[in-house]
């Protein structure tokens, strides 16, 4: 068994252990599950081949993952000191960018002594607060409703004490992002500017309630969830600008540094962190002259993220949707191409064949999670995404260009905005159309048996249809 296979298997076993603990499995159930996985692994080796004994090494990271989850929770709980369910005075620094809806704003503060920990505050829209603000509040802090949530204080009395108490680099980046997104409002109509802000920087503050609902109904909300698209376009732009003038090594360092700053600027959501780390691994493989293994990269990135916060594996929807859609694109899409006989034919008008298999692969992979968390899934979302996805990369590229050059060349900004608005108007039209043309599939919370059966079927289909060279 190759070292890469051992590392991959160990990472998967560790994630299974964390997942078992997150789902409140007992240690005995975990041992039984580990034994069953060991027996299943034997089936993949010929009789008489003693390599299957090496599968026993995967039981150790499985149990490490199980105990690591509880160790992390205990350390986190030990470091928390908060007075719950009684009126109290507390102070803290805003550590994330406040998120606004039509009625309230929400943000998380890091509590200052004598209290310790974090608290999410829900308060009125005005006055507005920003990252790095030092606040003094008086109100009731309620315990976290779930393991993954923060304790919450609803509408406490808040007094602003000071500004600029956060990490100065992040504060500057957030201010810079606001300047860039403001360019969209100068050159584009309100709806187009809001969608462009969502596509490029994941900003949804200017979305109306109706438009949010239309995106949800049409199955296109994921378009404004930052993902690999943003990272790919960013890397391509940096390489195009600096690659002609600088050395390969210096371009690598600049690209890596820019990716880090971008993640810090947009808020480090699970999907963009995953894309950023995988993008870095791809760049690193090219820099050191090593082959890039998608399988190992996915396992490594998931393990790194779970090490930093094991709660995200089971309780973070963005983490789950990001990885499942990525796996659907990587493994299910090639199988669908073979099923539809698309391997050796033209991509078609607007690359529709590629968009069809990519969208189907991603949407099928996340369908059970959408039913589980949101209670519905529209079959027409496949069509909506196929019609939009062909234009999204170019729209994002125009958005980054408009945000940058709009500050310097107003006339050029109007020209780019005119082209971008054609695409945005089309995408908004598709979203609105398919928010009405729906074939909804609705469901109550699903059992784990359905998840196992559904993904076992998908894995079987992949193994059957995937070309032999890719299996």
GROMACS .gro file of C-alpha atoms in nm:
model
  471
    1UNK     CA    1   0.000   0.000   0.000
    2UNK     CA    2   0.150   0.330  -0.111
    3UNK     CA    3   0.222   0.607   0.140
    4UNK     CA    4  -0.028   0.836  -0.036
    5UNK     CA    5  -0.298   0.572   0.006
    6UNK     CA    6  -0.215   0.535   0.375
    7UNK     CA    7  -0.238   0.911   0.429
    8UNK     CA    8  -0.564   0.927   0.234
    9UNK     CA    9  -0.716   0.637   0.427
   10UNK     CA   10  -0.600   0.783   0.757
   11UNK     CA   11  -0.759   1.120   0.675
   12UNK     CA   12  -1.090   0.956   0.584
   13UNK     CA   13  -1.082   0.742   0.899
   14UNK     CA   14  -1.016   1.052   1.110
   15UNK     CA   15  -1.312   1.232   0.951
   16UNK     CA   16  -1.535   0.929   1.012
   17UNK     CA   17  -1.432   0.932   1.377
   18UNK     CA   18  -1.515   1.302   1.413
   19UNK     CA   19  -1.847   1.245   1.238
   20UNK     CA   20  -1.936   0.955   1.467
   21UNK     CA   21  -1.867   1.167   1.775
   22UNK     CA   22  -2.062   1.462   1.630
   23UNK     CA   23  -2.363   1.235   1.577
   24UNK     CA   24  -2.340   1.118   1.939
   25UNK     CA   25  -2.249   0.763   1.854
   26UNK     CA   26  -2.126   0.563   2.150
   27UNK     CA   27  -1.767   0.439   2.152
   28UNK     CA   28  -1.903   0.085   2.112
   29UNK     CA   29  -2.098   0.179   1.800
   30UNK     CA   30  -1.783   0.344   1.664
   31UNK     CA   31  -1.578   0.029   1.729
   32UNK     CA   32  -1.841  -0.178   1.551
   33UNK     CA   33  -1.844   0.067   1.261
   34UNK     CA   34  -1.464   0.056   1.241
   35UNK     CA   35  -1.472  -0.323   1.233
   36UNK     CA   36  -1.731  -0.322   0.954
   37UNK     CA   37  -1.520  -0.076   0.753
   38UNK     CA   38  -1.220  -0.303   0.803
   39UNK     CA   39  -1.417  -0.601   0.674
   40UNK     CA   40  -1.540  -0.394   0.380
   41UNK     CA   41  -1.183  -0.295   0.299
   42UNK     CA   42  -1.080  -0.661   0.282
   43UNK     CA   43  -1.325  -0.708  -0.006
   44UNK     CA   44  -1.117  -0.472  -0.220
   45UNK     CA   45  -0.814  -0.704  -0.200
   46UNK     CA   46  -0.761  -1.051  -0.341
   47UNK     CA   47  -0.761  -1.346  -0.107
   48UNK     CA   48  -0.410  -1.430  -0.005
   49UNK     CA   49  -0.297  -1.070  -0.040
   50UNK     CA   50  -0.176  -0.979   0.308
   51UNK     CA   51  -0.191  -0.606   0.239
   52UNK     CA   52  -0.539  -0.595   0.385
   53UNK     CA   53  -0.380  -0.625   0.729
   54UNK     CA   54  -0.248  -0.275   0.680
   55UNK     CA   55  -0.606  -0.156   0.694
   56UNK     CA   56  -0.584  -0.202   1.070
   57UNK     CA   57  -0.375   0.116   1.086
   58UNK     CA   58  -0.686   0.311   0.985
   59UNK     CA   59  -0.859   0.218   1.311
   60UNK     CA   60  -0.617   0.439   1.505
   61UNK     CA   61  -0.702   0.769   1.325
   62UNK     CA   62  -1.070   0.673   1.345
   63UNK     CA   63  -1.054   0.662   1.725
   64UNK     CA   64  -0.830   0.970   1.730
   65UNK     CA   65  -1.100   1.160   1.539
   66UNK     CA   66  -1.365   1.038   1.784
   67UNK     CA   67  -1.174   1.154   2.090
   68UNK     CA   68  -1.042   1.472   1.926
   69UNK     CA   69  -1.397   1.599   1.885
   70UNK     CA   70  -1.471   1.572   2.258
   71UNK     CA   71  -1.128   1.707   2.351
   72UNK     CA   72  -1.193   2.016   2.136
   73UNK     CA   73  -1.536   2.074   2.293
   74UNK     CA   74  -1.395   2.036   2.645
   75UNK     CA   75  -1.113   2.283   2.579
   76UNK     CA   76  -1.359   2.528   2.424
   77UNK     CA   77  -1.601   2.492   2.716
   78UNK     CA   78  -1.324   2.534   2.973
   79UNK     CA   79  -1.218   2.863   2.815
   80UNK     CA   80  -1.573   3.002   2.826
   81UNK     CA   81  -1.697   3.206   3.121
   82UNK     CA   82  -2.037   3.369   3.060
   83UNK     CA   83  -2.329   3.451   3.289
   84UNK     CA   84  -2.634   3.303   3.118
   85UNK     CA   85  -3.005   3.388   3.148
   86UNK     CA   86  -2.972   3.691   3.370
   87UNK     CA   87  -2.936   4.059   3.303
   88UNK     CA   88  -2.569   4.143   3.294
   89UNK     CA   89  -2.327   4.403   3.168
   90UNK     CA   90  -2.062   4.286   2.924
   91UNK     CA   91  -1.817   4.433   2.676
   92UNK     CA   92  -1.639   4.299   2.370
   93UNK     CA   93  -1.492   4.363   2.026
   94UNK     CA   94  -1.681   4.288   1.702
   95UNK     CA   95  -1.479   4.010   1.535
   96UNK     CA   96  -1.674   3.958   1.212
   97UNK     CA   97  -1.837   4.174   0.949
   98UNK     CA   98  -2.195   4.246   1.065
   99UNK     CA   99  -2.466   4.086   0.851
  100UNK     CA  100  -2.782   4.287   0.790
  101UNK     CA  101  -3.132   4.178   0.695
  102UNK     CA  102  -3.430   4.403   0.632
  103UNK     CA  103  -3.500   4.433   1.004
  104UNK     CA  104  -3.190   4.350   1.211
  105UNK     CA  105  -2.813   4.326   1.205
  106UNK     CA  106  -2.613   4.040   1.355
  107UNK     CA  107  -2.251   4.016   1.457
  108UNK     CA  108  -2.024   3.825   1.695
  109UNK     CA  109  -1.820   3.987   1.970
  110UNK     CA  110  -1.524   3.848   2.160
  111UNK     CA  111  -1.601   3.910   2.526
  112UNK     CA  112  -1.352   4.096   2.741
  113UNK     CA  113  -1.268   4.014   3.107
  114UNK     CA  114  -1.416   3.934   3.348
  115UNK     CA  115  -1.614   3.731   3.089
  116UNK     CA  116  -1.455   3.500   2.833
  117UNK     CA  117  -1.589   3.352   2.510
  118UNK     CA  118  -1.794   3.473   2.215
  119UNK     CA  119  -2.149   3.600   2.187
  120UNK     CA  120  -2.367   3.669   1.885
  121UNK     CA  121  -2.565   3.991   1.915
  122UNK     CA  122  -2.889   4.058   1.729
  123UNK     CA  123  -2.985   4.423   1.733
  124UNK     CA  124  -3.161   4.696   1.535
  125UNK     CA  125  -3.030   4.815   1.199
  126UNK     CA  126  -2.928   5.150   1.340
  127UNK     CA  127  -2.683   5.255   1.458
  128UNK     CA  128  -2.463   5.045   1.231
  129UNK     CA  129  -2.165   4.866   1.381
  130UNK     CA  130  -1.846   4.756   1.212
  131UNK     CA  131  -1.567   4.507   1.249
  132UNK     CA  132  -1.327   4.616   1.525
  133UNK     CA  133  -1.579   4.826   1.722
  134UNK     CA  134  -1.546   4.807   2.100
  135UNK     CA  135  -1.893   4.781   2.254
  136UNK     CA  136  -2.040   4.787   2.602
  137UNK     CA  137  -2.377   4.611   2.630
  138UNK     CA  138  -2.636   4.536   2.892
  139UNK     CA  139  -2.880   4.252   2.847
  140UNK     CA  140  -2.941   3.879   2.873
  141UNK     CA  141  -2.706   3.626   2.715
  142UNK     CA  142  -2.880   3.300   2.626
  143UNK     CA  143  -2.690   2.969   2.597
  144UNK     CA  144  -2.610   2.836   2.249
  145UNK     CA  145  -2.900   2.643   2.099
  146UNK     CA  146  -2.673   2.391   1.927
  147UNK     CA  147  -2.316   2.272   1.968
  148UNK     CA  148  -2.206   2.472   1.663
  149UNK     CA  149  -2.384   2.797   1.753
  150UNK     CA  150  -2.265   3.083   1.970
  151UNK     CA  151  -2.443   3.212   2.283
  152UNK     CA  152  -2.685   3.488   2.178
  153UNK     CA  153  -2.801   3.820   2.315
  154UNK     CA  154  -3.114   3.970   2.158
  155UNK     CA  155  -3.146   4.348   2.146
  156UNK     CA  156  -2.927   4.444   2.442
  157UNK     CA  157  -2.862   4.810   2.518
  158UNK     CA  158  -2.538   4.889   2.335
  159UNK     CA  159  -2.289   5.172   2.382
  160UNK     CA  160  -2.007   5.226   2.134
  161UNK     CA  161  -1.681   5.283   2.321
  162UNK     CA  162  -1.416   5.286   2.050
  163UNK     CA  163  -1.324   5.193   1.691
  164UNK     CA  164  -1.032   5.006   1.530
  165UNK     CA  165  -0.983   4.742   1.798
  166UNK     CA  166  -0.964   4.447   1.558
  167UNK     CA  167  -0.687   4.314   1.334
  168UNK     CA  168  -0.586   4.620   1.136
  169UNK     CA  169  -0.515   4.428   0.814
  170UNK     CA  170  -0.861   4.273   0.813
  171UNK     CA  171  -1.017   4.611   0.891
  172UNK     CA  172  -0.841   4.769   0.593
  173UNK     CA  173  -0.942   4.482   0.366
  174UNK     CA  174  -1.308   4.508   0.466
  175UNK     CA  175  -1.302   4.882   0.401
  176UNK     CA  176  -1.139   4.816   0.063
  177UNK     CA  177  -1.409   4.560  -0.021
  178UNK     CA  178  -1.679   4.815   0.057
  179UNK     CA  179  -1.509   5.063  -0.175
  180UNK     CA  180  -1.497   4.803  -0.454
  181UNK     CA  181  -1.860   4.696  -0.416
  182UNK     CA  182  -1.963   5.062  -0.410
  183UNK     CA  183  -1.838   5.084  -0.769
  184UNK     CA  184  -2.114   4.847  -0.877
  185UNK     CA  185  -2.375   5.086  -0.742
  186UNK     CA  186  -2.224   5.371  -0.944
  187UNK     CA  187  -2.233   5.194  -1.278
  188UNK     CA  188  -2.512   4.934  -1.255
  189UNK     CA  189  -2.887   4.934  -1.178
  190UNK     CA  190  -2.972   4.833  -0.818
  191UNK     CA  191  -3.066   4.469  -0.889
  192UNK     CA  192  -2.766   4.414  -1.115
  193UNK     CA  193  -2.530   4.581  -0.867
  194UNK     CA  194  -2.661   4.361  -0.584
  195UNK     CA  195  -2.616   4.042  -0.787
  196UNK     CA  196  -2.267   4.145  -0.897
  197UNK     CA  197  -2.168   4.210  -0.535
  198UNK     CA  198  -2.291   3.862  -0.446
  199UNK     CA  199  -2.115   3.689  -0.734
  200UNK     CA  200  -1.776   3.853  -0.682
  201UNK     CA  201  -1.749   3.911  -0.306
  202UNK     CA  202  -2.040   3.717  -0.155
  203UNK     CA  203  -2.206   4.036  -0.032
  204UNK     CA  204  -2.584   3.998   0.002
  205UNK     CA  205  -2.669   4.304   0.210
  206UNK     CA  206  -2.835   4.479  -0.085
  207UNK     CA  207  -3.052   4.183  -0.183
  208UNK     CA  208  -3.421   4.251  -0.145
  209UNK     CA  209  -3.637   3.999   0.036
  210UNK     CA  210  -3.816   3.916  -0.290
  211UNK     CA  211  -3.491   3.852  -0.477
  212UNK     CA  212  -3.357   3.628  -0.198
  213UNK     CA  213  -3.680   3.432  -0.215
  214UNK     CA  214  -3.659   3.408  -0.596
  215UNK     CA  215  -3.305   3.270  -0.578
  216UNK     CA  216  -3.410   3.015  -0.317
  217UNK     CA  217  -3.712   2.903  -0.520
  218UNK     CA  218  -3.512   2.876  -0.843
  219UNK     CA  219  -3.229   2.682  -0.676
  220UNK     CA  220  -2.964   2.940  -0.762
  221UNK     CA  221  -2.867   3.071  -0.416
  222UNK     CA  222  -2.537   2.887  -0.441
  223UNK     CA  223  -2.429   3.132  -0.713
  224UNK     CA  224  -2.362   3.400  -0.449
  225UNK     CA  225  -2.189   3.160  -0.211
  226UNK     CA  226  -1.819   3.221  -0.264
  227UNK     CA  227  -1.651   2.916  -0.414
  228UNK     CA  228  -1.379   2.791  -0.641
  229UNK     CA  229  -1.505   3.013  -0.926
  230UNK     CA  230  -1.384   3.323  -0.742
  231UNK     CA  231  -1.047   3.172  -0.657
  232UNK     CA  232  -0.990   3.041  -1.011
  233UNK     CA  233  -1.067   3.379  -1.168
  234UNK     CA  234  -0.848   3.556  -0.912
  235UNK     CA  235  -0.556   3.320  -0.975
  236UNK     CA  236  -0.600   3.349  -1.353
  237UNK     CA  237  -0.602   3.730  -1.334
  238UNK     CA  238  -0.290   3.746  -1.116
  239UNK     CA  239  -0.104   3.499  -1.335
  240UNK     CA  240  -0.205   3.695  -1.646
  241UNK     CA  241  -0.082   4.024  -1.501
  242UNK     CA  242   0.240   3.917  -1.329
  243UNK     CA  243   0.332   3.605  -1.523
  244UNK     CA  244   0.478   3.801  -1.815
  245UNK     CA  245   0.695   4.027  -1.599
  246UNK     CA  246   0.797   3.823  -1.297
  247UNK     CA  247   0.955   3.486  -1.237
  248UNK     CA  248   0.748   3.175  -1.179
  249UNK     CA  249   0.852   3.162  -0.813
  250UNK     CA  250   0.764   3.526  -0.743
  251UNK     CA  251   0.430   3.488  -0.923
  252UNK     CA  252   0.357   3.187  -0.701
  253UNK     CA  253   0.426   3.387  -0.384
  254UNK     CA  254   0.217   3.683  -0.504
  255UNK     CA  255  -0.072   3.456  -0.598
  256UNK     CA  256  -0.064   3.276  -0.263
  257UNK     CA  257  -0.050   3.605  -0.073
  258UNK     CA  258  -0.340   3.747  -0.275
  259UNK     CA  259  -0.553   3.438  -0.212
  260UNK     CA  260  -0.487   3.475   0.161
  261UNK     CA  261  -0.589   3.841   0.156
  262UNK     CA  262  -0.901   3.764  -0.048
  263UNK     CA  263  -1.015   3.496   0.198
  264UNK     CA  264  -0.956   3.735   0.487
  265UNK     CA  265  -1.149   4.009   0.307
  266UNK     CA  266  -1.458   3.806   0.219
  267UNK     CA  267  -1.503   3.650   0.562
  268UNK     CA  268  -1.349   3.302   0.535
  269UNK     CA  269  -1.668   3.106   0.468
  270UNK     CA  270  -1.621   2.729   0.454
  271UNK     CA  271  -1.664   2.711   0.076
  272UNK     CA  272  -1.406   2.978  -0.003
  273UNK     CA  273  -1.157   2.842   0.254
  274UNK     CA  274  -1.189   2.499   0.092
  275UNK     CA  275  -1.137   2.646  -0.254
  276UNK     CA  276  -0.844   2.859  -0.137
  277UNK     CA  277  -0.656   2.571   0.025
  278UNK     CA  278  -0.713   2.345  -0.275
  279UNK     CA  279  -0.601   2.624  -0.506
  280UNK     CA  280  -0.286   2.668  -0.298
  281UNK     CA  281  -0.212   2.293  -0.310
  282UNK     CA  282  -0.252   2.298  -0.689
  283UNK     CA  283  -0.013   2.594  -0.717
  284UNK     CA  284   0.230   2.429  -0.475
  285UNK     CA  285   0.229   2.104  -0.673
  286UNK     CA  286   0.319   2.297  -0.988
  287UNK     CA  287   0.587   2.494  -0.806
  288UNK     CA  288   0.767   2.191  -0.659
  289UNK     CA  289   0.712   1.972  -0.965
  290UNK     CA  290   0.485   1.712  -0.803
  291UNK     CA  291   0.171   1.550  -0.940
  292UNK     CA  292  -0.154   1.694  -0.807
  293UNK     CA  293  -0.390   1.431  -0.666
  294UNK     CA  294  -0.745   1.561  -0.644
  295UNK     CA  295  -0.848   1.274  -0.416
  296UNK     CA  296  -0.570   1.337  -0.166
  297UNK     CA  297  -0.615   1.714  -0.185
  298UNK     CA  298  -0.985   1.692  -0.094
  299UNK     CA  299  -0.914   1.458   0.198
  300UNK     CA  300  -0.628   1.676   0.322
  301UNK     CA  301  -0.824   2.001   0.299
  302UNK     CA  302  -1.125   1.853   0.479
  303UNK     CA  303  -0.899   1.718   0.754
  304UNK     CA  304  -0.721   2.052   0.799
  305UNK     CA  305  -1.050   2.239   0.827
  306UNK     CA  306  -1.192   1.984   1.073
  307UNK     CA  307  -0.876   2.002   1.284
  308UNK     CA  308  -0.932   2.376   1.325
  309UNK     CA  309  -1.302   2.326   1.407
  310UNK     CA  310  -1.439   1.969   1.422
  311UNK     CA  311  -1.796   2.098   1.461
  312UNK     CA  312  -1.815   2.204   1.096
  313UNK     CA  313  -1.817   1.846   0.967
  314UNK     CA  314  -2.174   1.777   1.078
  315UNK     CA  315  -2.312   2.118   1.177
  316UNK     CA  316  -2.188   2.354   0.904
  317UNK     CA  317  -2.417   2.345   0.599
  318UNK     CA  318  -2.177   2.547   0.387
  319UNK     CA  319  -1.895   2.299   0.454
  320UNK     CA  320  -2.111   2.003   0.356
  321UNK     CA  321  -2.258   2.161   0.042
  322UNK     CA  322  -1.917   2.284  -0.071
  323UNK     CA  323  -1.746   1.945  -0.050
  324UNK     CA  324  -2.040   1.743  -0.179
  325UNK     CA  325  -2.088   1.964  -0.485
  326UNK     CA  326  -1.714   1.948  -0.554
  327UNK     CA  327  -1.717   1.567  -0.534
  328UNK     CA  328  -2.026   1.558  -0.756
  329UNK     CA  329  -1.850   1.767  -1.021
  330UNK     CA  330  -1.527   1.566  -1.000
  331UNK     CA  331  -1.667   1.211  -0.994
  332UNK     CA  332  -2.031   1.213  -1.094
  333UNK     CA  333  -2.002   1.448  -1.393
  334UNK     CA  334  -1.759   1.220  -1.588
  335UNK     CA  335  -1.993   0.925  -1.526
  336UNK     CA  336  -2.287   1.131  -1.655
  337UNK     CA  337  -2.088   1.220  -1.967
  338UNK     CA  338  -2.045   0.852  -2.041
  339UNK     CA  339  -2.411   0.783  -1.963
  340UNK     CA  340  -2.521   1.054  -2.208
  341UNK     CA  341  -2.246   0.968  -2.462
  342UNK     CA  342  -2.093   1.316  -2.438
  343UNK     CA  343  -1.726   1.210  -2.418
  344UNK     CA  344  -1.621   1.258  -2.779
  345UNK     CA  345  -1.875   1.506  -2.910
  346UNK     CA  346  -1.880   1.883  -2.946
  347UNK     CA  347  -1.959   2.077  -2.625
  348UNK     CA  348  -2.255   2.237  -2.801
  349UNK     CA  349  -2.397   2.588  -2.805
  350UNK     CA  350  -2.281   2.784  -2.498
  351UNK     CA  351  -2.102   2.469  -2.382
  352UNK     CA  352  -2.438   2.326  -2.278
  353UNK     CA  353  -2.325   1.964  -2.258
  354UNK     CA  354  -2.048   2.047  -2.012
  355UNK     CA  355  -2.280   2.271  -1.810
  356UNK     CA  356  -2.548   2.001  -1.808
  357UNK     CA  357  -2.323   1.727  -1.668
  358UNK     CA  358  -2.150   1.964  -1.425
  359UNK     CA  359  -2.479   2.098  -1.292
  360UNK     CA  360  -2.639   1.755  -1.268
  361UNK     CA  361  -2.335   1.616  -1.090
  362UNK     CA  362  -2.325   1.897  -0.835
  363UNK     CA  363  -2.701   1.915  -0.780
  364UNK     CA  364  -2.747   1.538  -0.742
  365UNK     CA  365  -2.462   1.527  -0.492
  366UNK     CA  366  -2.619   1.793  -0.268
  367UNK     CA  367  -2.989   1.708  -0.321
  368UNK     CA  368  -3.032   1.509   0.006
  369UNK     CA  369  -2.871   1.791   0.205
  370UNK     CA  370  -3.100   2.049   0.044
  371UNK     CA  371  -3.401   1.836   0.136
  372UNK     CA  372  -3.268   1.782   0.487
  373UNK     CA  373  -3.193   2.145   0.570
  374UNK     CA  374  -3.441   2.339   0.355
  375UNK     CA  375  -3.723   2.087   0.314
  376UNK     CA  376  -3.750   2.130  -0.064
  377UNK     CA  377  -3.566   2.091  -0.391
  378UNK     CA  378  -3.685   2.206  -0.733
  379UNK     CA  379  -3.625   1.978  -1.031
  380UNK     CA  380  -3.628   2.281  -1.261
  381UNK     CA  381  -3.322   2.416  -1.079
  382UNK     CA  382  -3.115   2.196  -1.312
  383UNK     CA  383  -3.240   2.393  -1.611
  384UNK     CA  384  -3.197   2.730  -1.437
  385UNK     CA  385  -2.836   2.654  -1.348
  386UNK     CA  386  -2.752   2.523  -1.694
  387UNK     CA  387  -2.882   2.846  -1.849
  388UNK     CA  388  -2.687   3.065  -1.606
  389UNK     CA  389  -2.358   2.886  -1.535
  390UNK     CA  390  -2.219   2.937  -1.885
  391UNK     CA  391  -2.212   3.313  -1.823
  392UNK     CA  392  -2.111   3.326  -1.455
  393UNK     CA  393  -1.729   3.305  -1.495
  394UNK     CA  394  -1.722   3.590  -1.749
  395UNK     CA  395  -1.965   3.792  -1.535
  396UNK     CA  396  -1.737   3.749  -1.234
  397UNK     CA  397  -1.435   3.850  -1.439
  398UNK     CA  398  -1.612   4.166  -1.555
  399UNK     CA  399  -1.708   4.233  -1.194
  400UNK     CA  400  -1.349   4.220  -1.071
  401UNK     CA  401  -1.238   4.439  -1.362
  402UNK     CA  402  -1.519   4.688  -1.303
  403UNK     CA  403  -1.446   4.707  -0.930
  404UNK     CA  404  -1.079   4.776  -0.994
  405UNK     CA  405  -1.076   4.997  -1.300
  406UNK     CA  406  -1.393   5.183  -1.205
  407UNK     CA  407  -1.193   5.368  -0.941
  408UNK     CA  408  -0.948   5.498  -1.200
  409UNK     CA  409  -1.115   5.520  -1.541
  410UNK     CA  410  -1.481   5.619  -1.515
  411UNK     CA  411  -1.543   5.607  -1.890
  412UNK     CA  412  -1.395   5.260  -1.917
  413UNK     CA  413  -1.603   5.163  -1.617
  414UNK     CA  414  -1.924   5.261  -1.797
  415UNK     CA  415  -1.825   5.051  -2.099
  416UNK     CA  416  -1.750   4.743  -1.888
  417UNK     CA  417  -2.067   4.799  -1.686
  418UNK     CA  418  -2.279   4.810  -2.002
  419UNK     CA  419  -2.148   4.467  -2.108
  420UNK     CA  420  -2.177   4.327  -1.756
  421UNK     CA  421  -2.532   4.451  -1.718
  422UNK     CA  422  -2.641   4.260  -2.028
  423UNK     CA  423  -2.525   3.938  -1.864
  424UNK     CA  424  -2.664   4.030  -1.522
  425UNK     CA  425  -3.005   4.124  -1.666
  426UNK     CA  426  -3.018   3.787  -1.842
  427UNK     CA  427  -2.921   3.598  -1.524
  428UNK     CA  428  -3.176   3.789  -1.315
  429UNK     CA  429  -3.441   3.714  -1.577
  430UNK     CA  430  -3.366   3.340  -1.560
  431UNK     CA  431  -3.377   3.346  -1.180
  432UNK     CA  432  -3.714   3.521  -1.176
  433UNK     CA  433  -3.856   3.292  -1.447
  434UNK     CA  434  -3.759   2.969  -1.271
  435UNK     CA  435  -3.877   3.096  -0.935
  436UNK     CA  436  -4.222   3.058  -1.092
  437UNK     CA  437  -4.161   2.757  -1.319
  438UNK     CA  438  -4.098   2.503  -1.045
  439UNK     CA  439  -4.132   2.129  -0.997
  440UNK     CA  440  -4.074   2.113  -0.622
  441UNK     CA  441  -3.978   1.799  -0.433
  442UNK     CA  442  -4.059   1.844  -0.066
  443UNK     CA  443  -3.965   1.628   0.228
  444UNK     CA  444  -3.954   1.616   0.605
  445UNK     CA  445  -3.613   1.553   0.767
  446UNK     CA  446  -3.454   1.245   0.613
  447UNK     CA  447  -3.328   0.941   0.799
  448UNK     CA  448  -2.965   0.833   0.782
  449UNK     CA  449  -3.079   0.519   0.598
  450UNK     CA  450  -3.191   0.733   0.304
  451UNK     CA  451  -2.855   0.910   0.295
  452UNK     CA  452  -2.670   0.577   0.291
  453UNK     CA  453  -2.896   0.429   0.022
  454UNK     CA  454  -2.884   0.740  -0.198
  455UNK     CA  455  -2.507   0.780  -0.193
  456UNK     CA  456  -2.452   0.406  -0.227
  457UNK     CA  457  -2.657   0.426  -0.547
  458UNK     CA  458  -2.452   0.724  -0.673
  459UNK     CA  459  -2.123   0.547  -0.593
  460UNK     CA  460  -2.246   0.238  -0.776
  461UNK     CA  461  -2.341   0.450  -1.077
  462UNK     CA  462  -1.999   0.618  -1.074
  463UNK     CA  463  -1.816   0.285  -1.062
  464UNK     CA  464  -2.030   0.152  -1.345
  465UNK     CA  465  -2.014   0.447  -1.583
  466UNK     CA  466  -1.681   0.610  -1.496
  467UNK     CA  467  -1.410   0.531  -1.753
  468UNK     CA  468  -1.176   0.259  -1.630
  469UNK     CA  469  -0.872   0.486  -1.643
  470UNK     CA  470  -1.037   0.718  -1.388
  471UNK     CA  471  -1.168   0.461  -1.141
   0.00000   0.00000   0.00000
